PDB file of C-alpha atoms in Angstrom:
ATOM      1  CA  UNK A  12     136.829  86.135 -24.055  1.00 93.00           C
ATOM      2  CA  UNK A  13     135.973  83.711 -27.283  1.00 96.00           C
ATOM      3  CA  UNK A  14     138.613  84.435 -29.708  1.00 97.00           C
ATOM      4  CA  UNK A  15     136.769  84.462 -33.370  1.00 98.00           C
ATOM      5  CA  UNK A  16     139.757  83.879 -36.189  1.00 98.00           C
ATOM      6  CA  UNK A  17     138.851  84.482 -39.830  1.00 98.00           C
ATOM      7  CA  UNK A  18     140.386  83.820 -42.817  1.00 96.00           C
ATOM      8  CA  UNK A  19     141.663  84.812 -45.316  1.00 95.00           C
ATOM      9  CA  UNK A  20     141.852  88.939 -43.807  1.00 96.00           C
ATOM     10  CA  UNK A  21     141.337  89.795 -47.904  1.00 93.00           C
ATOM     11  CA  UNK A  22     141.502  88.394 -51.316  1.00 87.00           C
ATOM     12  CA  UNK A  23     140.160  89.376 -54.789  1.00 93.00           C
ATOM     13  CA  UNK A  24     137.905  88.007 -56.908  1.00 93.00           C
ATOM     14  CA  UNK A  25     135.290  88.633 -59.474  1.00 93.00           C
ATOM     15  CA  UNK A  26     131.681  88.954 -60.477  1.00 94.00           C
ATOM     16  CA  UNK A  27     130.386  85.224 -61.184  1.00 94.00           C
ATOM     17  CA  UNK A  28     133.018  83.614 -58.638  1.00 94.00           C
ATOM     18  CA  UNK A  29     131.939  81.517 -55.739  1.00 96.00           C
ATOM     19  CA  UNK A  30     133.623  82.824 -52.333  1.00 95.00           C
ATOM     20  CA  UNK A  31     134.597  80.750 -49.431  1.00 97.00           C
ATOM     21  CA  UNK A  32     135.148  82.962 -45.930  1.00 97.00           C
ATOM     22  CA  UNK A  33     135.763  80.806 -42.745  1.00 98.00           C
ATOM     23  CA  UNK A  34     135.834  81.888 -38.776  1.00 98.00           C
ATOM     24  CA  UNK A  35     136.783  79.777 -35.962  1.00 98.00           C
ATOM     25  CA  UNK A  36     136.235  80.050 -32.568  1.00 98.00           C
ATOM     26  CA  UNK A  37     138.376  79.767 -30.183  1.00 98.00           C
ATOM     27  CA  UNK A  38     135.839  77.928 -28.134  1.00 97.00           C
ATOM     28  CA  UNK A  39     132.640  76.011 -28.845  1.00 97.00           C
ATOM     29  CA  UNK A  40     129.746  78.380 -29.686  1.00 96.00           C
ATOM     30  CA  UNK A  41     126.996  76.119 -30.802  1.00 96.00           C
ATOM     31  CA  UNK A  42     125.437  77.571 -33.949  1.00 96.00           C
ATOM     32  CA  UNK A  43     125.256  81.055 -31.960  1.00 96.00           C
ATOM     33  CA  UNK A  44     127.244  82.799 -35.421  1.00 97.00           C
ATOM     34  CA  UNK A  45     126.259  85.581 -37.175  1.00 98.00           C
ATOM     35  CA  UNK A  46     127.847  87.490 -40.397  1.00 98.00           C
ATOM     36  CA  UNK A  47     127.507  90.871 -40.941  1.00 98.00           C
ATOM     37  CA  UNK A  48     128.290  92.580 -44.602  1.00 98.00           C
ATOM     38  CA  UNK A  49     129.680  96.120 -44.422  1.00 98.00           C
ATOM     39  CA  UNK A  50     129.966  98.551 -47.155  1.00 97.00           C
ATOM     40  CA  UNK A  51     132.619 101.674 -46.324  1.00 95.00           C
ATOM     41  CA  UNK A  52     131.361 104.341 -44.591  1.00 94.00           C
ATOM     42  CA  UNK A  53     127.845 102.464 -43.954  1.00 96.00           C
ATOM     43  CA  UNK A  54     126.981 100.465 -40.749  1.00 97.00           C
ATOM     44  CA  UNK A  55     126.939  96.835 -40.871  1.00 98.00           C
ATOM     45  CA  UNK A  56     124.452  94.820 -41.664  1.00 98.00           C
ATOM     46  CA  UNK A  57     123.101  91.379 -40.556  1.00 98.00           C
ATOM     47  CA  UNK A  58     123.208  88.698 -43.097  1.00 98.00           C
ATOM     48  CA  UNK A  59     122.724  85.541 -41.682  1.00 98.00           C
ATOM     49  CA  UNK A  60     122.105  84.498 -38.333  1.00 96.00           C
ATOM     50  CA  UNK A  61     122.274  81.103 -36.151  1.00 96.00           C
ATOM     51  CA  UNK A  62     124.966  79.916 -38.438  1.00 97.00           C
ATOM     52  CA  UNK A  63     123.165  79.608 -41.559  1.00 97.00           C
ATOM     53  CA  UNK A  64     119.439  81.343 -41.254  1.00 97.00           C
ATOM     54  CA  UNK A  65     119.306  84.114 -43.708  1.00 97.00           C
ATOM     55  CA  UNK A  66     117.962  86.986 -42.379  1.00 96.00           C
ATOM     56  CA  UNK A  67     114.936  88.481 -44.021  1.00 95.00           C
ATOM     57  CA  UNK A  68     115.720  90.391 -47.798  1.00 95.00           C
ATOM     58  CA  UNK A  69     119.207  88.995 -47.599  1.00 97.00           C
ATOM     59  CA  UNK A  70     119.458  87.024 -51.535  1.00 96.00           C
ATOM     60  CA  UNK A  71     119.699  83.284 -51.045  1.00 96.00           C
ATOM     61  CA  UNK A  72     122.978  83.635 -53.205  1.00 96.00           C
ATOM     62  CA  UNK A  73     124.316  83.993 -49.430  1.00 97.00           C
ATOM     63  CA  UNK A  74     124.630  80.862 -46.942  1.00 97.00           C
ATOM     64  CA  UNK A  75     126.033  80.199 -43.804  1.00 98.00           C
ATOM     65  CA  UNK A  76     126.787  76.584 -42.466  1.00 97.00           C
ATOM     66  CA  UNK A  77     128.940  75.239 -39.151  1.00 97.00           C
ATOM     67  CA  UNK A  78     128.555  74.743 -35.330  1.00 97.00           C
ATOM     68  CA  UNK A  79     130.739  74.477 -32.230  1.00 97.00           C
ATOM     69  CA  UNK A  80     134.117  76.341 -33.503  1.00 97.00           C
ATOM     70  CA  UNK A  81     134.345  76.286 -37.420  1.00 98.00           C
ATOM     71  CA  UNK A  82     131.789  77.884 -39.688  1.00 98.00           C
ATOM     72  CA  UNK A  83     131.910  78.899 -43.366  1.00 98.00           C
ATOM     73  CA  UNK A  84     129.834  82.091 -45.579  1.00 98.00           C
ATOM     74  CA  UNK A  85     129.861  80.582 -48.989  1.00 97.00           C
ATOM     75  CA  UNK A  86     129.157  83.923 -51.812  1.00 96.00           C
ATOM     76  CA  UNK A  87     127.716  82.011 -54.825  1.00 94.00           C
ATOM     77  CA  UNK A  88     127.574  84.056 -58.002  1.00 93.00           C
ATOM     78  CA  UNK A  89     129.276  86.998 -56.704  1.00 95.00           C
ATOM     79  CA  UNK A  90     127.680  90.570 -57.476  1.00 95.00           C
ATOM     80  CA  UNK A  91     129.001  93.679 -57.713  1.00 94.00           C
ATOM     81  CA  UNK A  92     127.552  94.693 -54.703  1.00 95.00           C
ATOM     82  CA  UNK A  93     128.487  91.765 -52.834  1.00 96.00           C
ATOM     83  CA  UNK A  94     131.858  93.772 -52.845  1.00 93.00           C
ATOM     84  CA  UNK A  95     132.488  94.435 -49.263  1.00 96.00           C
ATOM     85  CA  UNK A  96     134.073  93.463 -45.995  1.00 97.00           C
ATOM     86  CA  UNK A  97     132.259  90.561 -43.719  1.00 98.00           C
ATOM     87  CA  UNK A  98     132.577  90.289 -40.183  1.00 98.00           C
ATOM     88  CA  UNK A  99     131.585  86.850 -38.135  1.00 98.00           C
ATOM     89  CA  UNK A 100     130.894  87.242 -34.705  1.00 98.00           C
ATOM     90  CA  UNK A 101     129.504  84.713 -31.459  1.00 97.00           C
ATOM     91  CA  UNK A 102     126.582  85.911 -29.261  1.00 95.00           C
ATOM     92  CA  UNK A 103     126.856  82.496 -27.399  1.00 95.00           C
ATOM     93  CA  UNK A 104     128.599  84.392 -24.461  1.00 94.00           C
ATOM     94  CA  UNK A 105     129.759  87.978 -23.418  1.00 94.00           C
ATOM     95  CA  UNK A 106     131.694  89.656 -24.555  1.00 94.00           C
ATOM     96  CA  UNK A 107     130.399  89.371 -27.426  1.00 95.00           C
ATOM     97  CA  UNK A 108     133.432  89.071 -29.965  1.00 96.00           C
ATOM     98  CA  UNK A 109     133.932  89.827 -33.980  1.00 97.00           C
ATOM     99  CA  UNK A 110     136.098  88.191 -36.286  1.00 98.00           C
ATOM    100  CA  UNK A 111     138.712  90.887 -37.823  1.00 97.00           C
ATOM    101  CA  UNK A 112     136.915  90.945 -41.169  1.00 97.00           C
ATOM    102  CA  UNK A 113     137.250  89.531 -44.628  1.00 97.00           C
ATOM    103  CA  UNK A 114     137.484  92.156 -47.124  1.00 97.00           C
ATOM    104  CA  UNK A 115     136.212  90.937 -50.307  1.00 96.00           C
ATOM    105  CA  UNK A 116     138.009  92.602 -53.380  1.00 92.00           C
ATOM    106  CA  UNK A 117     137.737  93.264 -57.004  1.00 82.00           C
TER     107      UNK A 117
ATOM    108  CA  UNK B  25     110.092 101.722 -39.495  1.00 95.00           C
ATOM    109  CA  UNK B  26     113.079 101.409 -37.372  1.00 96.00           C
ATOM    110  CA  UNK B  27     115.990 104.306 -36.684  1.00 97.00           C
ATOM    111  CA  UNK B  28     118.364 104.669 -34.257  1.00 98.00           C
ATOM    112  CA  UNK B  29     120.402 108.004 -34.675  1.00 98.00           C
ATOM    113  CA  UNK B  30     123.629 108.109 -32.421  1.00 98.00           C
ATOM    114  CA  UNK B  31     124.937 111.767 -31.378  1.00 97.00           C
ATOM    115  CA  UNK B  32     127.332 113.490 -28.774  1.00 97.00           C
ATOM    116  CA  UNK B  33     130.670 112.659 -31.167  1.00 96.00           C
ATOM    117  CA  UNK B  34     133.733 114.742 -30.927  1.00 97.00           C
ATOM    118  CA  UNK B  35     137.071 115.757 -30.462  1.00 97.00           C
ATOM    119  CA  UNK B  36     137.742 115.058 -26.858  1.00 97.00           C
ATOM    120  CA  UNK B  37     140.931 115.342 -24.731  1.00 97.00           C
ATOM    121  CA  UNK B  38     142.613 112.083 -23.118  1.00 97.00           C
ATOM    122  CA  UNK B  39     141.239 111.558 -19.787  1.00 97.00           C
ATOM    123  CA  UNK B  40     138.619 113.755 -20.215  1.00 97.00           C
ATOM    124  CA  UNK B  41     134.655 112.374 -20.410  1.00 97.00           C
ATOM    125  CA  UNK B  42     131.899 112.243 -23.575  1.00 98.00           C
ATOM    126  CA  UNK B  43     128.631 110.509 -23.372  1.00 98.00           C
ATOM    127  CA  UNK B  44     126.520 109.083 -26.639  1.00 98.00           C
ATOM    128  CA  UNK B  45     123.359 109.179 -27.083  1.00 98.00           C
ATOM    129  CA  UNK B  46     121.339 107.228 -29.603  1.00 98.00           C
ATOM    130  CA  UNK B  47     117.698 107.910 -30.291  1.00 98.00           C
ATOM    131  CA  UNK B  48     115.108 105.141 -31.068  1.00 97.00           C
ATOM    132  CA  UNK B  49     112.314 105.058 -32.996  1.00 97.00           C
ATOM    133  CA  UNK B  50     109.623 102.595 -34.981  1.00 97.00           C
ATOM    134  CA  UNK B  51     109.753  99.785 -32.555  1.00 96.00           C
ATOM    135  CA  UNK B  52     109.069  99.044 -29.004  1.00 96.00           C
ATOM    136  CA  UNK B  53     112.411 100.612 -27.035  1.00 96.00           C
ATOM    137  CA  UNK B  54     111.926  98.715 -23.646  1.00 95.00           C
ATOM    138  CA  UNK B  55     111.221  95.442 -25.527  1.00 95.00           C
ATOM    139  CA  UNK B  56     114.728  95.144 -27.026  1.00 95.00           C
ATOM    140  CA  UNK B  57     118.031  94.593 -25.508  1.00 95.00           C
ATOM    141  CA  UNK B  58     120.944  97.536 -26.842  1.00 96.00           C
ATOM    142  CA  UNK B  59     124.371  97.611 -27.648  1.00 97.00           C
ATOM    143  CA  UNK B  60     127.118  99.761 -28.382  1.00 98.00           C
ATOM    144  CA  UNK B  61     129.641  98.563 -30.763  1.00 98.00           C
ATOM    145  CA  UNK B  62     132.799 100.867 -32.238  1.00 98.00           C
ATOM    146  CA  UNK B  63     134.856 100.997 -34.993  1.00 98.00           C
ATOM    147  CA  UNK B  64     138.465 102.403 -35.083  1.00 98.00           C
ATOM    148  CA  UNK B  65     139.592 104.317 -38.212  1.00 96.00           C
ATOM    149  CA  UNK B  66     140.435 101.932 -40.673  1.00 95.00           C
ATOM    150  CA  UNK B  67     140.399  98.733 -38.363  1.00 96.00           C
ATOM    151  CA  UNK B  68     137.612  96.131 -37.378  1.00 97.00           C
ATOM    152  CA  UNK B  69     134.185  95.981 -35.650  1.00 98.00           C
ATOM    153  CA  UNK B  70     134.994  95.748 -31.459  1.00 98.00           C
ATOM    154  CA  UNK B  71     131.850  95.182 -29.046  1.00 97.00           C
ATOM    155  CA  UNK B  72     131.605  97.409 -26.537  1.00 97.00           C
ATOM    156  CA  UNK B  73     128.133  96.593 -24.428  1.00 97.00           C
ATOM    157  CA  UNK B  74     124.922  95.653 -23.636  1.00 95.00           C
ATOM    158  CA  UNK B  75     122.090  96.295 -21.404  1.00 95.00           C
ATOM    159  CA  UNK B  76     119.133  93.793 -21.360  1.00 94.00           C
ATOM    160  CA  UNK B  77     115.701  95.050 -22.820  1.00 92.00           C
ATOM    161  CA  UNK B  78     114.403  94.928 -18.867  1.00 90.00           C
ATOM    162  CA  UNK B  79     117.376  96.573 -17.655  1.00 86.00           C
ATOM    163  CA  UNK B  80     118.576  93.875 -15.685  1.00 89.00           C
ATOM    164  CA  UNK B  81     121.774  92.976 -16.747  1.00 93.00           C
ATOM    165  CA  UNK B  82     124.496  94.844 -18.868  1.00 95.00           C
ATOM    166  CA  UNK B  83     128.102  93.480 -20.026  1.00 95.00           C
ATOM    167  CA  UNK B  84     131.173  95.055 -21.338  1.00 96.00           C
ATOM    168  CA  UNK B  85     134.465  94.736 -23.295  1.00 96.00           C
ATOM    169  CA  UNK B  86     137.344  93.912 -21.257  1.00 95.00           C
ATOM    170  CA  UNK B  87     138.885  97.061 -23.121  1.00 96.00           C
ATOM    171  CA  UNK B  88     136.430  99.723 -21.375  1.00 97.00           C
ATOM    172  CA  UNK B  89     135.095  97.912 -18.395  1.00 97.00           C
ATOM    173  CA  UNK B  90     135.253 100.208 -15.412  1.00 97.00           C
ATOM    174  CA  UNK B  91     135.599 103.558 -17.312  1.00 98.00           C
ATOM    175  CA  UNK B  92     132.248 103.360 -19.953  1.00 98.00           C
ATOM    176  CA  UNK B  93     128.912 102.917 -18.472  1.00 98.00           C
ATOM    177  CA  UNK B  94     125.990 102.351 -20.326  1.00 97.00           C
ATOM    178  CA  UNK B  95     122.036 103.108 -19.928  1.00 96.00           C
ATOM    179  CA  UNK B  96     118.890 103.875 -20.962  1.00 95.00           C
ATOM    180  CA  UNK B  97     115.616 105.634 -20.406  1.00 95.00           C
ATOM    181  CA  UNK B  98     112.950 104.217 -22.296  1.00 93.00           C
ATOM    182  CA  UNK B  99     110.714 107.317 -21.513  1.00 94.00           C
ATOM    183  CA  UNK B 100     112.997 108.387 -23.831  1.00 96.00           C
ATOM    184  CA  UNK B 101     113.020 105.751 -26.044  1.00 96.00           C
ATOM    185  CA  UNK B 102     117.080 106.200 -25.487  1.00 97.00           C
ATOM    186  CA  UNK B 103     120.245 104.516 -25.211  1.00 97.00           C
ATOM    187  CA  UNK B 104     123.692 105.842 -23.901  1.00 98.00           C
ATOM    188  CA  UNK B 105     126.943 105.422 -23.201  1.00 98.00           C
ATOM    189  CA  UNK B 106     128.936 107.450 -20.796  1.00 98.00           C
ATOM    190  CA  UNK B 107     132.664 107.389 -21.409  1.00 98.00           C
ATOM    191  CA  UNK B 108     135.089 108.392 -19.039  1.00 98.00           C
ATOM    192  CA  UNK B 109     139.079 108.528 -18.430  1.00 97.00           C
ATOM    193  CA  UNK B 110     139.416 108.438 -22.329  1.00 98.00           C
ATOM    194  CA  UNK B 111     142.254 107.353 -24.177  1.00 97.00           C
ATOM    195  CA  UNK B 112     143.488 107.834 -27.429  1.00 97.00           C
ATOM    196  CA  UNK B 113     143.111 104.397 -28.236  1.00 97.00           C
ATOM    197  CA  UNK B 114     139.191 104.846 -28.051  1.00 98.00           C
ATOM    198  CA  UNK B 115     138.869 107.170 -30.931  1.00 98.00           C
ATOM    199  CA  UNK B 116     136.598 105.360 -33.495  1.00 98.00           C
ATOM    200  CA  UNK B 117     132.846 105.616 -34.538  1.00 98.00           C
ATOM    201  CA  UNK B 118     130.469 104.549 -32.195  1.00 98.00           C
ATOM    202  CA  UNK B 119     127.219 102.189 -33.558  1.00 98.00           C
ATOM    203  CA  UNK B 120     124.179 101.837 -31.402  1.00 98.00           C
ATOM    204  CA  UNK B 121     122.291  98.414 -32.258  1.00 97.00           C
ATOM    205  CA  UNK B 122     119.287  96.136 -31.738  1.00 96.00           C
ATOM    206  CA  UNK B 123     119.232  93.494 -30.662  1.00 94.00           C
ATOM    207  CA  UNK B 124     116.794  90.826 -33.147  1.00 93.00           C
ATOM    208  CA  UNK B 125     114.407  89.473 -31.125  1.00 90.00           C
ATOM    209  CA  UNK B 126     112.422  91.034 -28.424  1.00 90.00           C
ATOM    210  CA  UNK B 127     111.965  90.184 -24.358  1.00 87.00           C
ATOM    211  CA  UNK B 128     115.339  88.169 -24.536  1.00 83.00           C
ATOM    212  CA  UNK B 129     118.789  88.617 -25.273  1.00 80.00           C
ATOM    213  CA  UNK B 130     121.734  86.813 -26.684  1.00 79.00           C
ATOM    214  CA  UNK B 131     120.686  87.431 -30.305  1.00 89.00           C
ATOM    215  CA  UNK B 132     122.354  89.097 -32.722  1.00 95.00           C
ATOM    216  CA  UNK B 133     122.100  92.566 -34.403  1.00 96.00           C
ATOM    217  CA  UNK B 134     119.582  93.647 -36.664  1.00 95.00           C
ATOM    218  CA  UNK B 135     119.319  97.264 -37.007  1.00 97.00           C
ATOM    219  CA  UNK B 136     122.506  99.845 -36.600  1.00 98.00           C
ATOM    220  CA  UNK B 137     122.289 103.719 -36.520  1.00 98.00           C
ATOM    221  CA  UNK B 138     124.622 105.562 -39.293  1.00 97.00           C
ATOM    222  CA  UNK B 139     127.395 105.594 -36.078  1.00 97.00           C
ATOM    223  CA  UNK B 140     128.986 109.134 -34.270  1.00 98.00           C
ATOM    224  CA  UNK B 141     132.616 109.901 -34.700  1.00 98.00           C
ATOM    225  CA  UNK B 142     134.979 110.467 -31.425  1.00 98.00           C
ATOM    226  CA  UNK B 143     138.263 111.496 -31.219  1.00 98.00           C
ATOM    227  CA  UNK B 144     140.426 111.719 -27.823  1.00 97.00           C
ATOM    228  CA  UNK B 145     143.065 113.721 -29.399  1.00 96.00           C
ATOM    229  CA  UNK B 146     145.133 116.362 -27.268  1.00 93.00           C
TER     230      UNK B 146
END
C-alpha cells in the first residue's frame, strides 16, 4: 500500500498566520491528492481535490499544489474556523491511504 | 440535496458479526461508486472499501480483507458493510462516502454521512 507521511502531526498558530502542511507519498501518485478538513465530532470534508482544485464553496484562502510524491496545503489568512485537523490522502491506487492528520491549533 | 445516514452501530463482542447500513438519498445511488472509511477513538481517518458505482469491482484495507464484505442494493438506494470475526482493534466510527464524480471511480470523496459508532468490547 502507498504510504502517505505528513508533517508536522500538530502545531499552533493564530488567526492572520499563513500555514504550511506537507504529505509525501511513499510512491508516485500523479496529482491524484486530496485534503480533507475535519472539525471534532463532524465528518470530514473535501477541500481540494487533484492536488490543488478547490472544491466547490471551499474559500480560495485554501490551495493545494504538488505531483508525484510531495504536495503542500498552504492556509493563507488563517480563520477561526480554519481551526481543525487536515487529512491528505491518494486515490491514484487501492487501498486508498490517508495521511495521519495535521491538527491545526490555537 | 445529498444524505447518507449510516446505522447498525454498537457494542459488539470480539469475534462476533455487525453489519452497517448507510442510506442514500438526493442523488443518483447506482451512478456513484461507495466507500466505507472508519475512524478509531481519538486516532486518524483509515479506508476501509469500495464498490464501483456498477458493482463491478470492490477493494479493501489490508486490515479487514477477508473478514468485512461490502455491498449494495440500489433498489434500496443502500450501501453496507458486513463485518465479521471482529476484533477489538476495529472499534471506531464508521463513515459511508461518495465518491465525486459519477459512472467512474478513482475520485475522491465528496459527501460523508454523520458516521455510526462500534465497539467490539467483551
Amino acid at each position: 500500500a502507498i504510504r502517505m507521511t505528513q508533517s508536522p502531526s500538530s502545531f499552533s498558530a493564530s488567526t492572520g498566520d499563513r500555514v504550511t502542511i506537507t504529505c509525501r507519498a511513499s510512491q508516485g501518485i500523479s496529482s491524484d491528492l486530496a485534503w480533507y478538513q475535519q472539525k471534532p465530532g463532524k465528518a470530514p470534508k473535501l477541500l481540494i481535490f487533484a492536488a490543488s482544485t478547490l472544491q466547490n464553496g471551499v474559500p480560495s484562502r485554501f490551495s493545494g499544489s504538488g505531483s508525484g510524491t510531495d504536495f503542500t496545503l498552504t492556509i493563507n489568512w488563517l480563520q477561526s474556523e480554519d481551526f481543525a485537523t487536515y487529512y491528505c490522502q491518494q486515490y491514484y491506487k487501492y487501498p486508498r491511504t490517508f495521511g495521519q492528520g495535521t491538527k491545526v491549533e490555537v | 440535496q445529498v444524505q447518507l445516514v449510516e446505522s447498525g452501530g454498537g457494542v459488539v463482542q470480539p469475534g462476533r458479526s455487525l453489519r452497517l447500513s448507510c442510506a442514500a438519498s438526493g442523488f443518483t445511488f447506482r451512478s456513484y461508486g461507495m466507500h466505507w472509511v472508519r475512524q478509531a477513538p481519538g486516532k486518524g481517518l483509515e479506508w476501509v472499501a469500495v464498490k464501483w458505482y456498477d458493482g463491478s469491482n470492490e477493494y479493501y484495507a489490508d486490515s479487514v480483507k477477508g473478514r468485512f464484505t461490502i455491498s449494495r442494493e440500489s433498489s434500496k438506494n443502500t450501501l453496507y458493510l458486513q463485518m465479521n470475526s471482529l476484533r477489538a482493534d476495529d472499534t471506531a466510527v464508521y463513515y459511508c462516502a461518495r465518491d465525486s464524480l459519477p459512472n467512474s471511480s478513482g475520485w475522491p470523496l465528496d459527501y460523508w454521512g454523520q458516521g455510526t459508532l462500534v465497539t467490539v468490547s467483551s
